Amino acid sequence: MGTTNDFFYPMEILLLELVFLWYFPRRKQFVLRLAAVIILSLVLNRLLEALPGHYNEMARFIQLLIFLLFTIAGMCFCFQGPFVAITSACTAGVALQHIGHHLSRIVSLLPFKGEWNPWMELIVCLLLFAVAFVMVLNNENGKKLRSVREPWVLLTSAGIVLMSIGVTRIARRVAGHDPVAVLCISVYAIICCSLILFIQFFLYNYFTLRSEKLLLERIRAEERRQYESGKENQELLNIKYHDLKHKLIGLETKLPEEEMASMRRLIDSYDQTYKTGLDALDIVLNEKSDRCAKRGISLTVSGNGAVLGFMDTMDLYSLFGNILDNAIQAVDMLESQEEKVISLVIEGKGNLVNINTMNFYDGNHLNFENGLPMSTAKEQKEYHGYGLKSIRNIAEKYQGGITITAMDGLFQLNVYLMS
């Protein structure tokens, strides 16, 4: 490579890596860290180019691999995030640079364009940078790479890009400057690197959504088992309640007043349980009410549950189970007994049903992704959020949606449905 390309090539790699790392959290003193990485990358690239083996493709490939590994280490030094995710983003940047290089090779074959030169490659890479930047600015696309956790994505992408670089270098050395060979080699490289971007942005997301769907289905199956068990228990309690009530009438003159009062309190406590007329709603409210009572949490439910009569039984059970489970989990972590309060309001206006839940939480800043709060606990990140995803899915099934606000230690979930 000439002096110009000694500068352009590392800058292209770093620039295109940075665009895919745009939404990654940045470390303190990011600008200084990045400046140091850029300077050291240029120095390292220059040193590698000065090593013996300029015409040895294997030696040059190893030099390139060393440089790419250094840029990955440099990006880990500048950005925060899982190693797999950062490395996958860097791999996407390398793939896009490789596409830019071979597009410039194809452009050089056009009439009146002359021989290939580094300036031509730089212009194409800058155009690709602009396209990629627009894609990444889309919040959903920009965060896909940040969510990469699976090693197979990294291994597949890195394997393809290294194979493509290695094969094209050897093929170009053998074929020389024959236009047909240059075109075929460039098309092969572009297809390989486009496959990497497809894996990063679409295939991984597809498998993630499919896995999430399967997990949600397993959760719903478990919820169905819980509902059937709860329904059976409630039926048994109803039988016991009526038997006890009739026996109590017959024992009024035969037992001491103290025992009679105790039995009346037991019956009264059962009689105060939720009875909305919807079995699924009654079961879930009674289950969560008992759980709250055991944890010292005050649960207040108001409104008209009958407005939810249009909902499927399991949707109803799952919706309120997840709503209250999230609220209970949040307030259970609080130390102040006064803040261990959950409010649930059900309102119907025409065809619109609104379910509002309010509860206190620890007040820490919540990061949102795709409209849902992310857990700050490391051990919960992988599985956290499926309750809220299930709530949103059910709401969307009934042509509705959810809104979430978390401010000043107060968490509010609003679910709206169309009957």
XYZ file of C-alpha atoms in Angstrom:
419
model
C 0.000 0.000 0.000
C 1.075 3.552 -0.606
C 1.315 6.323 1.975
C -2.186 7.565 1.126
C -3.761 4.150 1.610
C -1.726 3.664 4.817
C -3.854 6.494 6.199
C -7.151 5.898 4.412
C -7.528 2.175 5.150
C -7.341 2.337 8.998
C -9.519 5.453 9.041
C -12.162 3.730 6.893
C -12.179 0.715 9.229
C -12.451 2.855 12.368
C -15.093 5.153 10.885
C -17.346 2.286 9.782
C -16.872 0.480 13.095
C -17.916 3.642 14.922
C -21.165 3.982 13.001
C -22.295 0.539 14.189
C -21.255 1.388 17.762
C -23.265 4.607 17.783
C -25.822 3.480 20.379
C -23.370 1.705 22.678
C -22.756 3.391 26.050
C -19.515 5.378 26.005
C -16.853 5.211 28.671
C -15.678 8.239 30.619
C -13.305 10.541 28.731
C -14.564 9.001 25.502
C -13.044 11.629 23.207
C -9.552 11.190 24.670
C -9.859 7.411 24.527
C -11.017 7.490 20.912
C -8.230 9.911 19.903
C -5.667 7.584 21.470
C -7.135 4.576 19.635
C -7.066 6.412 16.285
C -3.448 7.535 16.701
C -2.257 4.112 17.852
C -4.177 2.427 15.013
C -2.434 4.614 12.422
C 0.953 3.930 13.999
C 0.287 0.182 14.202
C -0.885 0.039 10.588
C 2.249 1.869 9.464
C 4.483 -0.500 11.456
C 2.721 -3.561 10.035
C 3.132 -2.240 6.497
C 6.868 -1.809 7.126
C 7.332 -5.472 8.121
C 8.855 -7.938 5.652
C 6.468 -9.988 3.539
C 4.892 -7.267 1.415
C 4.271 -9.738 -1.405
C 3.429 -12.693 0.840
C -0.356 -12.916 1.013
C -0.356 -15.061 4.143
C 1.910 -12.586 5.961
C -0.247 -9.663 4.851
C -3.392 -11.489 5.967
C -1.883 -12.039 9.435
C -0.911 -8.359 9.583
C -4.484 -7.400 8.689
C -5.836 -9.753 11.364
C -3.558 -8.173 13.989
C -4.768 -4.713 13.015
C -8.447 -5.722 13.165
C -7.984 -7.341 16.596
C -6.354 -4.121 17.805
C -9.304 -2.019 16.600
C -11.712 -4.341 18.437
C -9.666 -3.963 21.626
C -9.663 -0.206 21.043
C -13.455 -0.077 20.704
C -13.830 -2.111 23.905
C -11.592 0.557 25.488
C -13.938 3.315 24.249
C -17.375 1.721 24.612
C -19.212 -0.244 27.273
C -21.084 -3.418 26.494
C -20.729 -7.184 26.151
C -17.585 -8.246 24.301
C -19.649 -10.262 21.810
C -21.846 -7.266 20.985
C -18.936 -4.831 20.518
C -16.974 -7.320 18.426
C -20.040 -8.028 16.260
C -20.452 -4.292 15.644
C -16.783 -4.029 14.666
C -17.185 -7.027 12.353
C -20.104 -5.274 10.652
C -17.876 -2.221 10.160
C -15.100 -4.333 8.608
C -17.646 -6.020 6.327
C -18.983 -2.655 5.153
C -15.446 -1.378 4.488
C -14.758 -4.525 2.454
C -17.941 -3.870 0.467
C -16.792 -0.301 -0.139
C -13.359 -1.442 -1.321
C -14.808 -3.878 -3.856
C -17.480 -1.465 -5.033
C -14.665 0.960 -5.816
C -12.935 -1.837 -7.740
C -16.096 -2.308 -9.815
C -16.399 1.455 -10.351
C -12.813 1.499 -11.652
C -13.899 -0.912 -14.421
C -16.363 1.593 -15.825
C -15.309 3.463 -19.006
C -13.232 6.600 -18.496
C -12.765 5.930 -14.779
C -9.139 4.929 -15.038
C -7.264 2.669 -12.674
C -8.354 2.034 -9.098
C -6.922 4.382 -6.434
C -7.414 4.895 -2.666
C -9.338 8.134 -3.207
C -11.977 6.232 -5.156
C -12.291 3.736 -2.286
C -12.537 6.541 0.285
C -15.401 8.236 -1.587
C -17.362 4.968 -1.844
C -16.755 4.184 1.849
C -17.964 7.660 2.841
C -21.149 7.101 0.839
C -21.657 3.756 2.566
C -20.983 5.457 5.897
C -23.796 7.916 5.177
C -26.210 5.096 4.286
C -25.233 3.054 7.362
C -25.503 6.110 9.600
C -29.072 6.737 8.434
C -29.898 3.079 9.124
C -28.339 3.181 12.578
C -30.081 6.456 13.438
C -33.261 4.418 13.286
C -33.470 3.563 16.969
C -34.597 -0.024 16.399
C -31.818 -0.828 13.902
C -29.224 0.950 16.000
C -29.965 -1.117 19.088
C -30.019 -4.525 17.398
C -26.238 -4.876 17.485
C -26.150 -3.749 21.103
C -28.450 -6.634 22.005
C -26.287 -9.321 20.381
C -25.367 -11.906 23.008
C -25.028 -15.137 21.030
C -21.449 -16.252 20.200
C -22.659 -17.974 17.020
C -23.476 -14.563 15.499
C -19.920 -13.372 16.145
C -18.227 -16.595 15.020
C -20.300 -16.824 11.836
C -19.805 -13.170 10.914
C -16.082 -13.122 11.726
C -15.546 -16.391 9.865
C -17.269 -15.118 6.728
C -15.475 -11.762 6.668
C -12.032 -13.313 7.228
C -12.690 -15.962 4.600
C -13.845 -13.303 2.157
C -10.786 -11.112 2.767
C -8.402 -14.054 2.527
C -9.932 -15.540 -0.630
C -10.200 -12.204 -2.457
C -6.595 -11.285 -1.654
C -5.268 -14.593 -2.967
C -7.576 -14.565 -5.989
C -6.588 -10.997 -6.906
C -2.895 -11.887 -6.627
C -3.388 -14.872 -8.967
C -5.793 -13.234 -11.420
C -4.018 -9.903 -11.626
C -5.916 -6.985 -13.211
C -8.079 -8.944 -15.616
C -11.423 -7.043 -15.674
C -13.593 -10.170 -15.643
C -11.635 -11.634 -12.718
C -11.787 -8.325 -10.806
C -15.554 -8.170 -11.346
C -16.119 -11.775 -10.216
C -13.898 -11.394 -7.153
C -15.590 -8.140 -6.157
C -19.109 -9.551 -6.582
C -18.120 -12.560 -4.446
C -16.747 -10.294 -1.693
C -19.801 -8.016 -1.737
C -22.169 -10.994 -1.455
C -20.186 -12.462 1.467
C -20.087 -9.194 3.393
C -23.731 -8.430 2.651
C -24.518 -11.821 4.186
C -22.736 -10.687 7.357
C -24.892 -7.571 7.599
C -27.971 -9.679 6.931
C -27.014 -11.963 9.823
C -26.336 -9.007 12.117
C -29.477 -7.015 11.413
C -32.116 -9.480 10.293
C -31.306 -13.148 10.863
C -30.235 -12.677 14.493
C -33.295 -10.558 15.155
C -35.499 -13.247 13.590
C -34.065 -15.986 15.795
C -34.312 -13.726 18.854
C -37.984 -13.018 18.175
C -38.654 -16.694 17.534
C -36.975 -17.687 20.811
C -38.901 -14.962 22.617
C -42.158 -16.214 21.115
C -41.430 -19.787 22.225
C -40.582 -18.573 25.723
C -43.791 -16.543 25.929
C -45.734 -19.626 24.812
C -44.125 -21.668 27.594
C -44.987 -18.919 30.075
C -48.604 -18.913 28.885
C -48.745 -22.721 29.246
C -47.498 -22.388 32.827
C -50.044 -19.643 33.462
C -52.783 -21.956 32.192
C -51.692 -24.638 34.654
C -51.690 -22.074 37.443
C -55.162 -20.898 36.430
C -56.570 -24.431 36.372
C -55.047 -25.095 39.777
C -56.362 -21.796 41.152
C -59.810 -22.467 39.728
C -59.906 -25.899 41.323
C -58.778 -24.494 44.671
C -61.398 -21.767 44.546
C -64.148 -24.277 43.774
C -63.062 -26.333 46.785
C -63.052 -23.197 48.938
C -66.552 -22.316 47.742
C -67.775 -25.751 48.767
C -66.050 -25.494 52.153
C -67.399 -21.975 52.609
C -71.005 -22.987 52.054
C -70.634 -26.115 54.197
C -69.098 -24.087 57.004
C -71.769 -21.425 56.748
C -74.565 -23.974 57.097
C -72.808 -25.775 59.942
C -72.248 -22.492 61.719
C -75.996 -21.801 61.738
C -76.616 -25.170 63.373
C -73.894 -24.638 65.979
C -74.867 -21.175 67.140
C -76.388 -22.492 70.402
C -73.923 -25.328 70.974
C -70.492 -23.595 70.905
C -69.028 -20.891 73.160
C -69.435 -17.355 71.867
C -65.631 -16.964 71.504
C -65.384 -19.908 69.101
C -68.435 -18.702 67.200
C -66.854 -15.252 66.804
C -63.637 -16.817 65.505
C -65.541 -18.860 62.942
C -67.532 -15.806 61.858
C -64.306 -13.858 61.315
C -63.006 -16.699 59.121
C -66.149 -16.657 57.023
C -66.154 -12.865 56.851
C -62.526 -12.816 55.675
C -63.426 -15.137 52.817
C -66.551 -13.169 52.054
C -64.398 -10.056 51.510
C -62.460 -11.643 48.623
C -62.938 -10.295 45.090
C -66.096 -11.327 43.283
C -66.314 -9.543 39.951
C -68.404 -12.128 38.145
C -65.433 -13.154 35.972
C -63.847 -16.348 37.268
C -60.390 -15.663 35.825
C -60.291 -12.134 37.242
C -61.560 -13.310 40.642
C -58.914 -16.034 40.812
C -55.979 -13.828 39.883
C -57.056 -10.962 42.152
C -57.535 -13.306 45.085
C -54.167 -14.992 44.442
C -52.295 -11.693 44.285
C -54.247 -10.283 47.237
C -53.122 -13.217 49.383
C -49.551 -12.735 48.201
C -49.682 -9.034 49.047
C -51.110 -9.744 52.496
C -48.259 -12.138 53.275
C -45.703 -9.499 52.225
C -47.299 -6.575 54.012
C -48.353 -4.895 50.759
C -51.579 -2.911 50.517
C -53.483 -3.717 47.303
C -56.427 -1.511 46.326
C -58.648 -2.537 43.419
C -61.422 -0.291 42.160
C -63.639 -0.051 39.124
C -65.915 -2.419 37.287
C -64.346 -5.739 36.330
C -67.460 -6.675 34.348
C -66.292 -4.402 31.485
C -63.622 -7.030 30.734
C -66.174 -9.721 29.905
C -65.185 -9.659 26.209
C -61.683 -10.984 26.950
C -60.501 -14.568 26.586
C -60.200 -16.291 29.976
C -56.457 -16.951 29.719
C -55.744 -13.481 28.345
C -57.522 -11.994 31.331
C -55.683 -14.194 33.826
C -52.292 -13.573 32.202
C -52.814 -9.820 31.830
C -53.660 -9.131 35.456
C -51.213 -11.739 36.739
C -48.314 -10.004 34.998
C -49.531 -6.501 35.902
C -49.696 -7.331 39.598
C -46.556 -9.502 39.639
C -44.502 -6.576 38.291
C -46.005 -4.193 40.840
C -45.490 -6.621 43.741
C -41.882 -7.238 42.722
C -41.205 -3.490 42.649
C -42.749 -2.563 46.012
C -41.411 -5.677 47.734
C -37.902 -4.230 47.344
C -38.792 -1.054 49.239
C -37.872 -0.581 52.891
C -40.577 1.939 53.772
C -43.817 0.226 54.749
C -45.760 3.351 53.731
C -44.623 2.926 50.125
C -45.695 -0.714 49.887
C -48.917 0.282 48.155
C -50.410 -0.839 44.840
C -53.398 0.805 43.185
C -55.318 -0.927 40.390
C -58.171 0.863 38.609
C -60.396 -0.647 35.900
C -62.557 1.755 33.877
C -64.749 1.333 30.835
C -65.893 4.141 28.545
C -67.838 3.015 25.514
C -65.714 0.459 23.662
C -62.547 1.532 25.456
C -61.348 -0.195 28.616
C -58.539 1.363 30.605
C -56.502 -0.466 33.276
C -54.245 1.743 35.353
C -51.706 0.512 37.898
C -49.598 2.727 40.161
C -46.928 1.700 42.616
C -43.732 3.025 44.153
C -40.309 1.730 43.129
C -36.756 2.276 44.323
C -36.428 5.498 42.335
C -33.373 4.464 40.304
C -33.280 5.681 36.726
C -34.879 3.172 34.372
C -33.499 2.650 30.886
C -36.154 1.936 28.284
C -35.743 -0.279 25.226
C -38.540 -0.687 22.678
C -40.831 1.180 25.056
C -40.248 -1.197 27.980
C -38.018 -0.662 31.019
C -34.871 -2.752 31.246
C -33.717 -4.383 34.454
C -30.654 -2.917 36.154
C -29.878 -6.221 37.904
C -27.266 -8.184 35.986
C -28.733 -11.533 36.912
C -32.171 -10.526 35.602
C -31.288 -8.905 32.298
C -31.602 -12.031 30.176
C -35.127 -12.887 31.333
C -36.421 -9.568 32.581
C -39.279 -7.889 30.748
C -41.255 -10.887 29.496
C -44.145 -9.986 31.805
C -44.401 -6.536 30.261
C -43.968 -7.976 26.765
C -46.838 -10.366 27.469
C -48.971 -7.452 28.692
C -48.224 -5.499 25.517
C -48.949 -8.500 23.289
C -52.330 -9.056 24.944
C -53.190 -5.355 24.686
C -52.302 -5.311 20.981
C -54.429 -8.438 20.456
C -57.420 -6.319 21.539
C -56.412 -3.372 19.330
C -54.902 -1.546 22.284
C -51.514 -0.808 23.760
C -49.632 0.226 26.870
C -47.913 3.335 28.170
C -45.368 3.394 30.989
C -44.076 6.318 33.032
C -41.509 6.156 35.816
C -40.718 9.406 37.594
C -39.824 10.503 41.127
C -40.118 6.970 42.481
C -43.640 6.416 41.092
C -44.206 3.774 38.408
C -47.398 3.937 36.379
C -48.586 1.350 33.846
C -51.588 2.158 31.665
C -53.188 -0.567 29.534
C -55.993 0.231 27.120
C -58.136 -2.286 25.230
C -60.957 -2.142 22.704
C -63.972 -4.309 23.429
